């Protein structure tokens, strides 16, 4: 079946602009996760959703970052007033739910470059 | 989550079995072992996971020692497309941040040689 889909695959924008990143999880997956990966670094957890609720937003780096999920499906990650340090690959993952050992499945990410 | 230790790199001849080790000596009873791999410019790809029994799927086999302090991922017939960084991750039970955050270490860079 279809995997996790993220768009756009690449985004180049100027410092100070807002960007919106989209994630379409695997159908039927109630849990959705956002991570980011900076060049040569490991994955950094940002936020996760169970349904439309985000019980843990502790990984969001600043109040410029926000995320929402609607209809228990699509999620958007928004970065306002982008800074150069926001440049990274933003990865989305989904799993059946967050209460079982079922694995997280990742999309190929959005590569964000801030000029 | 328990920490994991993996060798930084390994080579494997094409067509041979690749055996990737992982130590997780502080694993607790309700923690699962997961393996992912990441090929350059792609997202992490789930391979397999297990609790205490050995597991096999179409991609690989996972051998977990009886004391659960280490495991080995086996790719039975490595191909050039298996060249990637392989991550062994231990993920906790059903409450707390350790139950949903995946913590990727540095992994093992596997190079499959023609």
mmCIF file of C-alpha atoms in Angstrom:
data_model
loop_
_atom_site.group_PDB
_atom_site.id
_atom_site.type_symbol
_atom_site.label_atom_id
_atom_site.label_comp_id
_atom_site.label_asym_id
_atom_site.label_seq_id
_atom_site.Cartn_x
_atom_site.Cartn_y
_atom_site.Cartn_z
ATOM 1 C CA UNK A 1 0.000 0.000 0.000
ATOM 2 C CA UNK A 2 0.969 3.670 -0.129
ATOM 3 C CA UNK A 3 3.567 4.826 2.325
ATOM 4 C CA UNK A 4 3.968 8.126 4.130
ATOM 5 C CA UNK A 5 3.941 10.983 1.665
ATOM 6 C CA UNK A 6 5.550 14.362 2.309
ATOM 7 C CA UNK A 7 5.432 17.532 0.275
ATOM 8 C CA UNK A 8 7.201 19.433 -1.000
ATOM 9 C CA UNK A 9 10.259 17.224 -1.320
ATOM 10 C CA UNK A 10 12.471 20.304 -1.482
ATOM 11 C CA UNK A 11 11.855 23.859 -0.349
ATOM 12 C CA UNK A 12 14.178 26.815 -0.719
ATOM 13 C CA UNK A 13 13.101 30.064 0.862
ATOM 14 C CA UNK A 14 14.492 33.325 2.115
ATOM 15 C CA UNK A 15 15.176 34.015 5.748
ATOM 16 C CA UNK A 16 12.157 35.525 7.447
ATOM 17 C CA UNK A 17 9.548 33.822 5.269
ATOM 18 C CA UNK A 18 6.988 31.354 6.603
ATOM 19 C CA UNK A 19 6.932 27.761 5.326
ATOM 20 C CA UNK A 20 4.379 25.002 5.562
ATOM 21 C CA UNK A 21 5.318 21.337 5.278
ATOM 22 C CA UNK A 22 2.743 18.630 4.662
ATOM 23 C CA UNK A 23 2.557 14.983 5.706
ATOM 24 C CA UNK A 24 0.081 12.358 4.531
ATOM 25 C CA UNK A 25 0.352 9.336 6.822
ATOM 26 C CA UNK A 26 -0.385 5.737 5.947
ATOM 27 C CA UNK A 27 -4.139 5.211 5.827
ATOM 28 C CA UNK A 28 -5.476 3.969 9.147
ATOM 29 C CA UNK A 29 -2.474 5.100 11.179
ATOM 30 C CA UNK A 30 -3.642 7.120 14.150
ATOM 31 C CA UNK A 31 -0.211 8.208 15.407
ATOM 32 C CA UNK A 32 1.912 10.709 13.497
ATOM 33 C CA UNK A 33 5.366 12.036 14.330
ATOM 34 C CA UNK A 34 7.579 14.862 13.126
ATOM 35 C CA UNK A 35 11.374 14.725 13.353
ATOM 36 C CA UNK A 36 14.131 16.759 11.786
ATOM 37 C CA UNK A 37 17.573 15.743 10.682
ATOM 38 C CA UNK A 38 20.311 18.300 10.271
ATOM 39 C CA UNK A 39 23.290 17.599 8.034
ATOM 40 C CA UNK A 40 25.316 14.755 9.491
ATOM 41 C CA UNK A 41 23.214 14.669 12.659
ATOM 42 C CA UNK A 42 20.796 12.183 14.135
ATOM 43 C CA UNK A 43 17.048 12.545 14.199
ATOM 44 C CA UNK A 44 15.600 15.152 16.523
ATOM 45 C CA UNK A 45 12.051 14.530 17.739
ATOM 46 C CA UNK A 46 9.718 17.501 17.330
ATOM 47 C CA UNK A 47 6.117 16.511 18.070
ATOM 48 C CA UNK A 48 3.694 13.644 17.863
ATOM 49 C CA UNK A 49 -0.061 13.330 17.364
ATOM 50 C CA UNK A 50 -2.444 10.686 18.549
ATOM 51 C CA UNK A 51 -5.477 11.381 16.418
ATOM 52 C CA UNK A 52 -5.755 15.159 16.205
ATOM 53 C CA UNK A 53 -4.248 15.767 19.644
ATOM 54 C CA UNK A 54 -0.595 16.566 20.278
ATOM 55 C CA UNK A 55 0.183 15.352 23.806
ATOM 56 C CA UNK A 56 3.882 16.115 23.507
ATOM 57 C CA UNK A 57 5.114 19.305 21.861
ATOM 58 C CA UNK A 58 8.275 19.451 23.926
ATOM 59 C CA UNK A 59 10.579 18.908 20.968
ATOM 60 C CA UNK A 60 9.474 21.992 19.055
ATOM 61 C CA UNK A 61 12.596 24.228 19.012
ATOM 62 C CA UNK A 62 10.815 27.543 19.463
ATOM 63 C CA UNK A 63 7.431 29.230 19.301
ATOM 64 C CA UNK A 64 8.049 29.834 15.602
ATOM 65 C CA UNK A 65 7.248 26.154 15.083
ATOM 66 C CA UNK A 66 3.701 24.829 15.172
ATOM 67 C CA UNK A 67 1.906 21.776 13.872
ATOM 68 C CA UNK A 68 -1.631 20.660 13.428
ATOM 69 C CA UNK A 69 -3.453 17.591 12.289
ATOM 70 C CA UNK A 70 -6.963 17.520 10.954
ATOM 71 C CA UNK A 71 -9.391 14.661 10.437
ATOM 72 C CA UNK A 72 -6.931 12.296 12.046
ATOM 73 C CA UNK A 73 -5.002 12.251 8.800
ATOM 74 C CA UNK A 74 -2.987 15.016 7.133
ATOM 75 C CA UNK A 75 -0.600 17.046 9.264
ATOM 76 C CA UNK A 76 1.134 20.334 8.555
ATOM 77 C CA UNK A 77 4.246 21.674 10.226
ATOM 78 C CA UNK A 78 4.557 25.433 10.000
ATOM 79 C CA UNK A 79 7.709 27.428 10.599
ATOM 80 C CA UNK A 80 7.251 31.177 10.897
ATOM 81 C CA UNK A 81 9.958 33.777 10.256
ATOM 82 C CA UNK A 82 12.428 31.124 9.168
ATOM 83 C CA UNK A 83 16.055 31.337 10.253
ATOM 84 C CA UNK A 84 19.113 29.767 8.650
ATOM 85 C CA UNK A 85 19.421 27.281 11.508
ATOM 86 C CA UNK A 86 16.037 25.878 10.470
ATOM 87 C CA UNK A 87 17.687 24.355 7.403
ATOM 88 C CA UNK A 88 17.316 20.582 7.728
ATOM 89 C CA UNK A 89 15.394 17.593 6.430
ATOM 90 C CA UNK A 90 11.996 17.410 8.105
ATOM 91 C CA UNK A 91 10.759 13.846 8.401
ATOM 92 C CA UNK A 92 7.283 12.618 9.125
ATOM 93 C CA UNK A 93 6.428 9.124 10.357
ATOM 94 C CA UNK A 94 3.229 7.316 11.199
ATOM 95 C CA UNK A 95 2.321 4.196 13.128
ATOM 96 C CA UNK A 96 -0.821 2.217 13.760
ATOM 97 C CA UNK A 97 -1.083 3.866 17.167
ATOM 98 C CA UNK A 98 1.360 4.985 19.783
ATOM 99 C CA UNK A 99 0.295 2.422 22.336
ATOM 100 C CA UNK A 100 1.516 -0.680 20.546
ATOM 101 C CA UNK A 101 4.969 -1.844 19.508
ATOM 102 C CA UNK A 102 4.048 -1.385 15.878
ATOM 103 C CA UNK A 103 6.879 0.410 14.082
ATOM 104 C CA UNK A 104 6.959 3.946 12.799
ATOM 105 C CA UNK A 105 7.138 4.259 9.021
ATOM 106 C CA UNK A 106 8.869 7.296 7.581
ATOM 107 C CA UNK A 107 8.401 9.426 4.525
ATOM 108 C CA UNK A 108 11.373 10.667 2.504
ATOM 109 C CA UNK A 109 11.202 14.077 4.110
ATOM 110 C CA UNK A 110 11.183 17.701 3.029
ATOM 111 C CA UNK A 111 14.622 19.192 2.514
ATOM 112 C CA UNK A 112 14.347 22.796 3.708
ATOM 113 C CA UNK A 113 17.005 25.313 2.792
ATOM 114 C CA UNK A 114 16.903 28.836 4.196
ATOM 115 C CA UNK A 115 18.938 31.359 2.242
ATOM 116 C CA UNK B 1 15.359 4.071 26.486
ATOM 117 C CA UNK B 2 18.308 1.712 26.700
ATOM 118 C CA UNK B 3 21.370 2.847 24.812
ATOM 119 C CA UNK B 4 22.695 0.791 21.933
ATOM 120 C CA UNK B 5 26.230 0.249 20.678
ATOM 121 C CA UNK B 6 27.032 -0.602 17.066
ATOM 122 C CA UNK B 7 30.277 -0.777 15.103
ATOM 123 C CA UNK B 8 30.706 2.382 13.004
ATOM 124 C CA UNK B 9 31.260 0.546 9.738
ATOM 125 C CA UNK B 10 31.287 -2.858 8.082
ATOM 126 C CA UNK B 11 31.973 -4.271 4.641
ATOM 127 C CA UNK B 12 30.209 -7.228 3.079
ATOM 128 C CA UNK B 13 30.759 -8.965 -0.256
ATOM 129 C CA UNK B 14 27.804 -8.897 -2.613
ATOM 130 C CA UNK B 15 25.784 -12.107 -2.354
ATOM 131 C CA UNK B 16 27.104 -12.971 1.082
ATOM 132 C CA UNK B 17 25.221 -12.667 4.359
ATOM 133 C CA UNK B 18 25.656 -9.401 6.230
ATOM 134 C CA UNK B 19 25.590 -9.808 10.013
ATOM 135 C CA UNK B 20 25.202 -6.521 11.864
ATOM 136 C CA UNK B 21 25.653 -6.652 15.647
ATOM 137 C CA UNK B 22 24.118 -4.442 18.302
ATOM 138 C CA UNK B 23 24.681 -4.337 22.047
ATOM 139 C CA UNK B 24 21.871 -3.160 24.310
ATOM 140 C CA UNK B 25 22.999 -4.398 27.708
ATOM 141 C CA UNK B 26 20.675 -2.103 29.698
ATOM 142 C CA UNK B 27 17.491 -3.137 27.883
ATOM 143 C CA UNK B 28 14.501 -3.578 30.161
ATOM 144 C CA UNK B 29 11.796 -6.204 30.025
ATOM 145 C CA UNK B 30 9.206 -4.286 28.025
ATOM 146 C CA UNK B 31 11.585 -2.753 25.489
ATOM 147 C CA UNK B 32 11.602 -3.894 21.889
ATOM 148 C CA UNK B 33 14.575 -3.937 19.522
ATOM 149 C CA UNK B 34 13.982 -2.212 16.181
ATOM 150 C CA UNK B 35 16.177 -2.038 13.123
ATOM 151 C CA UNK B 36 15.987 0.700 10.536
ATOM 152 C CA UNK B 37 18.235 1.684 7.677
ATOM 153 C CA UNK B 38 18.762 4.946 5.878
ATOM 154 C CA UNK B 39 19.958 5.190 2.330
ATOM 155 C CA UNK B 40 21.373 8.552 1.338
ATOM 156 C CA UNK B 41 18.716 11.220 0.792
ATOM 157 C CA UNK B 42 15.857 8.931 1.814
ATOM 158 C CA UNK B 43 13.900 8.646 5.035
ATOM 159 C CA UNK B 44 14.661 5.839 7.495
ATOM 160 C CA UNK B 45 13.240 2.512 6.348
ATOM 161 C CA UNK B 46 11.832 0.081 8.905
ATOM 162 C CA UNK B 47 13.350 -3.391 8.621
ATOM 163 C CA UNK B 48 12.272 -5.575 11.527
ATOM 164 C CA UNK B 49 11.610 -5.603 15.263
ATOM 165 C CA UNK B 50 11.413 -8.114 18.088
ATOM 166 C CA UNK B 51 11.010 -8.551 21.817
ATOM 167 C CA UNK B 52 12.748 -11.800 22.719
ATOM 168 C CA UNK B 53 12.072 -14.348 19.997
ATOM 169 C CA UNK B 54 13.992 -14.451 16.741
ATOM 170 C CA UNK B 55 12.089 -12.834 13.896
ATOM 171 C CA UNK B 56 12.232 -13.160 10.115
ATOM 172 C CA UNK B 57 10.555 -11.250 7.329
ATOM 173 C CA UNK B 58 11.122 -10.729 3.629
ATOM 174 C CA UNK B 59 13.967 -8.296 4.276
ATOM 175 C CA UNK B 60 15.977 -9.766 7.105
ATOM 176 C CA UNK B 61 16.264 -11.931 10.199
ATOM 177 C CA UNK B 62 16.686 -10.683 13.744
ATOM 178 C CA UNK B 63 18.485 -12.836 16.275
ATOM 179 C CA UNK B 64 18.138 -11.742 19.913
ATOM 180 C CA UNK B 65 20.278 -13.408 22.559
ATOM 181 C CA UNK B 66 18.538 -15.199 25.393
ATOM 182 C CA UNK B 67 19.561 -12.527 27.919
ATOM 183 C CA UNK B 68 18.375 -9.867 25.401
ATOM 184 C CA UNK B 69 21.561 -7.869 25.880
ATOM 185 C CA UNK B 70 22.524 -8.056 22.231
ATOM 186 C CA UNK B 71 21.067 -8.778 18.828
ATOM 187 C CA UNK B 72 22.174 -9.375 15.259
ATOM 188 C CA UNK B 73 20.483 -8.268 12.073
ATOM 189 C CA UNK B 74 21.096 -10.670 9.210
ATOM 190 C CA UNK B 75 20.679 -9.730 5.561
ATOM 191 C CA UNK B 76 20.928 -13.191 3.992
ATOM 192 C CA UNK B 77 22.146 -12.225 0.506
ATOM 193 C CA UNK B 78 23.448 -8.672 0.480
ATOM 194 C CA UNK B 79 23.112 -6.642 -2.705
ATOM 195 C CA UNK B 80 24.617 -3.298 -3.678
ATOM 196 C CA UNK B 81 21.266 -1.672 -2.851
ATOM 197 C CA UNK B 82 21.699 -2.746 0.785
ATOM 198 C CA UNK B 83 24.520 -0.215 1.172
ATOM 199 C CA UNK B 84 23.151 2.114 3.873
ATOM 200 C CA UNK B 85 23.472 3.174 7.498
ATOM 201 C CA UNK B 86 21.769 0.619 9.751
ATOM 202 C CA UNK B 87 20.334 1.682 13.085
ATOM 203 C CA UNK B 88 19.536 -0.511 16.053
ATOM 204 C CA UNK B 89 17.020 1.163 18.361
ATOM 205 C CA UNK B 90 15.500 0.091 21.631
ATOM 206 C CA UNK B 91 12.069 1.512 22.305
ATOM 207 C CA UNK B 92 10.271 1.364 25.599
ATOM 208 C CA UNK B 93 6.902 0.303 26.816
ATOM 209 C CA UNK B 94 3.644 2.111 26.786
ATOM 210 C CA UNK B 95 4.119 5.273 28.793
ATOM 211 C CA UNK B 96 6.513 8.181 28.800
ATOM 212 C CA UNK B 97 8.533 9.706 26.010
ATOM 213 C CA UNK B 98 10.534 6.540 25.545
ATOM 214 C CA UNK B 99 7.483 4.768 24.282
ATOM 215 C CA UNK B 100 7.126 6.830 21.118
ATOM 216 C CA UNK B 101 10.264 8.824 20.415
ATOM 217 C CA UNK B 102 12.773 6.958 18.307
ATOM 218 C CA UNK B 103 16.340 7.798 19.241
ATOM 219 C CA UNK B 104 18.735 7.101 16.395
ATOM 220 C CA UNK B 105 22.404 6.723 17.301
ATOM 221 C CA UNK B 106 25.225 6.816 14.780
ATOM 222 C CA UNK B 107 24.450 3.357 13.393
ATOM 223 C CA UNK B 108 26.633 1.088 11.278
ATOM 224 C CA UNK B 109 27.563 2.137 7.775
ATOM 225 C CA UNK B 110 27.332 -1.047 5.731
ATOM 226 C CA UNK B 111 29.163 -1.061 2.426
ATOM 227 C CA UNK B 112 28.331 -3.940 0.081
ATOM 228 C CA UNK B 113 31.312 -4.578 -2.167
ATOM 229 C CA UNK B 114 30.884 -5.974 -5.703
#
